[in-house]
Amino acid sequence: SLGSFTEVKAQFTDAAIKNFGSGATWLVKSADGKLAIVSTSNAGTPLTTDATPLLTVDVWEHAYYIDYRNARPNYLEHFWALVNWEFVAKNLAA
């Protein structure tokens, strides 16, 4: 278990900050229904596994550099206000 929403948000943000270079960080549901946070590099994706992506954040520099320069944590702080939770919930229920 990843814990409460606050804990998941903190773990997801931390993983995205630590995702070295270009890539994405994902919240996924594995085939057994467990949630996990996965970071991929470059064009990597959990779509090639049995995991179902629920949420992702792009941490390639093109996603945030114009607005946030090198401040990836600031970008991620603002990311949470943009999440479509209805879409995440539909993916979780699928």
Tab-separated table of C-alpha atoms in Angstrom:
chain	number	residue	atom	x	y	z
A	1	SER	CA	0.000	0.000	0.000
A	2	LEU	CA	1.222	3.472	-0.824
A	3	GLY	CA	-0.658	5.022	2.087
A	4	SER	CA	-2.936	8.041	2.216
A	5	PHE	CA	-3.507	10.479	-0.635
A	6	THR	CA	-1.041	12.884	0.991
A	7	GLU	CA	1.591	10.131	1.171
A	8	VAL	CA	0.989	9.047	-2.444
A	9	LYS	CA	1.251	12.645	-3.613
A	10	ALA	CA	4.523	13.106	-1.695
A	11	GLN	CA	5.981	9.814	-2.983
A	12	PHE	CA	4.928	10.565	-6.564
A	13	THR	CA	6.381	14.081	-6.420
A	14	ASP	CA	9.630	12.793	-4.895
A	15	ALA	CA	9.960	10.123	-7.596
A	16	ALA	CA	9.336	12.716	-10.321
A	17	ILE	CA	11.927	15.089	-8.853
A	18	LYS	CA	14.480	12.263	-8.663
A	19	ASN	CA	13.729	10.955	-12.167
A	20	PHE	CA	17.108	11.738	-13.712
A	21	GLY	CA	17.128	13.469	-17.068
A	22	SER	CA	14.172	13.168	-19.398
A	23	GLY	CA	11.247	10.839	-18.859
A	24	ALA	CA	7.978	10.452	-17.007
A	25	THR	CA	6.710	9.332	-13.624
A	26	TRP	CA	3.585	7.194	-13.445
A	27	LEU	CA	1.039	5.964	-10.916
A	28	VAL	CA	0.084	2.502	-12.118
A	29	LYS	CA	-2.207	-0.341	-11.092
A	30	SER	CA	-0.578	-3.746	-11.446
A	31	ALA	CA	-2.447	-6.833	-12.633
A	32	ASP	CA	-3.045	-7.840	-8.998
A	33	GLY	CA	-4.639	-4.451	-8.280
A	34	LYS	CA	-1.786	-2.972	-6.254
A	35	LEU	CA	-0.730	0.608	-6.865
A	36	ALA	CA	2.866	1.522	-7.627
A	37	ILE	CA	4.874	4.563	-8.641
A	38	VAL	CA	7.146	3.966	-11.632
A	39	SER	CA	9.646	6.299	-13.274
A	40	THR	CA	10.705	5.778	-16.872
A	41	SER	CA	13.469	7.356	-18.919
A	42	ASN	CA	13.232	8.849	-22.365
A	43	ALA	CA	10.294	7.221	-24.193
A	44	GLY	CA	9.875	4.392	-21.680
A	45	THR	CA	6.328	3.486	-20.711
A	46	PRO	CA	4.559	0.995	-18.456
A	47	LEU	CA	2.158	0.354	-21.354
A	48	THR	CA	4.526	-2.434	-22.411
A	49	THR	CA	3.891	-4.248	-19.107
A	50	ASP	CA	0.773	-5.621	-17.436
A	51	ALA	CA	0.393	-2.379	-15.450
A	52	THR	CA	-2.436	0.069	-16.123
A	53	PRO	CA	-1.342	3.721	-16.063
A	54	LEU	CA	-3.570	5.875	-13.871
A	55	LEU	CA	-1.632	9.136	-13.824
A	56	THR	CA	1.547	10.426	-15.419
A	57	VAL	CA	3.675	13.529	-15.348
A	58	ASP	CA	6.102	14.491	-18.090
A	59	VAL	CA	9.475	15.480	-16.614
A	60	TRP	CA	11.215	16.204	-19.897
A	61	GLU	CA	12.535	19.748	-19.773
A	62	HIS	CA	10.233	20.809	-22.632
A	63	ALA	CA	7.278	20.283	-20.288
A	64	TYR	CA	8.304	22.943	-17.790
A	65	TYR	CA	11.401	24.903	-18.797
A	66	ILE	CA	9.674	27.952	-20.337
A	67	ASP	CA	7.494	28.503	-17.250
A	68	TYR	CA	9.681	27.126	-14.457
A	69	ARG	CA	13.266	27.108	-15.814
A	70	ASN	CA	15.233	24.507	-13.834
A	71	ALA	CA	12.712	24.413	-10.979
A	72	ARG	CA	11.201	20.963	-11.521
A	73	PRO	CA	9.838	20.862	-7.924
A	74	ASN	CA	7.910	24.093	-8.568
A	75	TYR	CA	6.497	22.612	-11.792
A	76	LEU	CA	5.403	19.504	-9.897
A	77	GLU	CA	3.773	21.566	-7.164
A	78	HIS	CA	1.585	23.211	-9.811
A	79	PHE	CA	0.986	19.922	-11.652
A	80	TRP	CA	-1.377	18.692	-8.921
A	81	ALA	CA	-3.902	21.461	-9.641
A	82	LEU	CA	-4.184	20.198	-13.227
A	83	VAL	CA	-4.846	16.517	-12.564
A	84	ASN	CA	-8.131	15.198	-13.958
A	85	TRP	CA	-9.131	13.032	-10.984
A	86	GLU	CA	-12.294	11.796	-12.702
A	87	PHE	CA	-10.116	10.292	-15.459
A	88	VAL	CA	-7.751	8.762	-12.874
A	89	ALA	CA	-10.735	7.222	-11.056
A	90	LYS	CA	-12.098	5.739	-14.304
A	91	ASN	CA	-8.726	4.149	-15.040
A	92	LEU	CA	-8.532	2.794	-11.495
A	93	ALA	CA	-12.003	1.245	-11.790
A	94	ALA	CA	-11.254	-0.337	-15.183
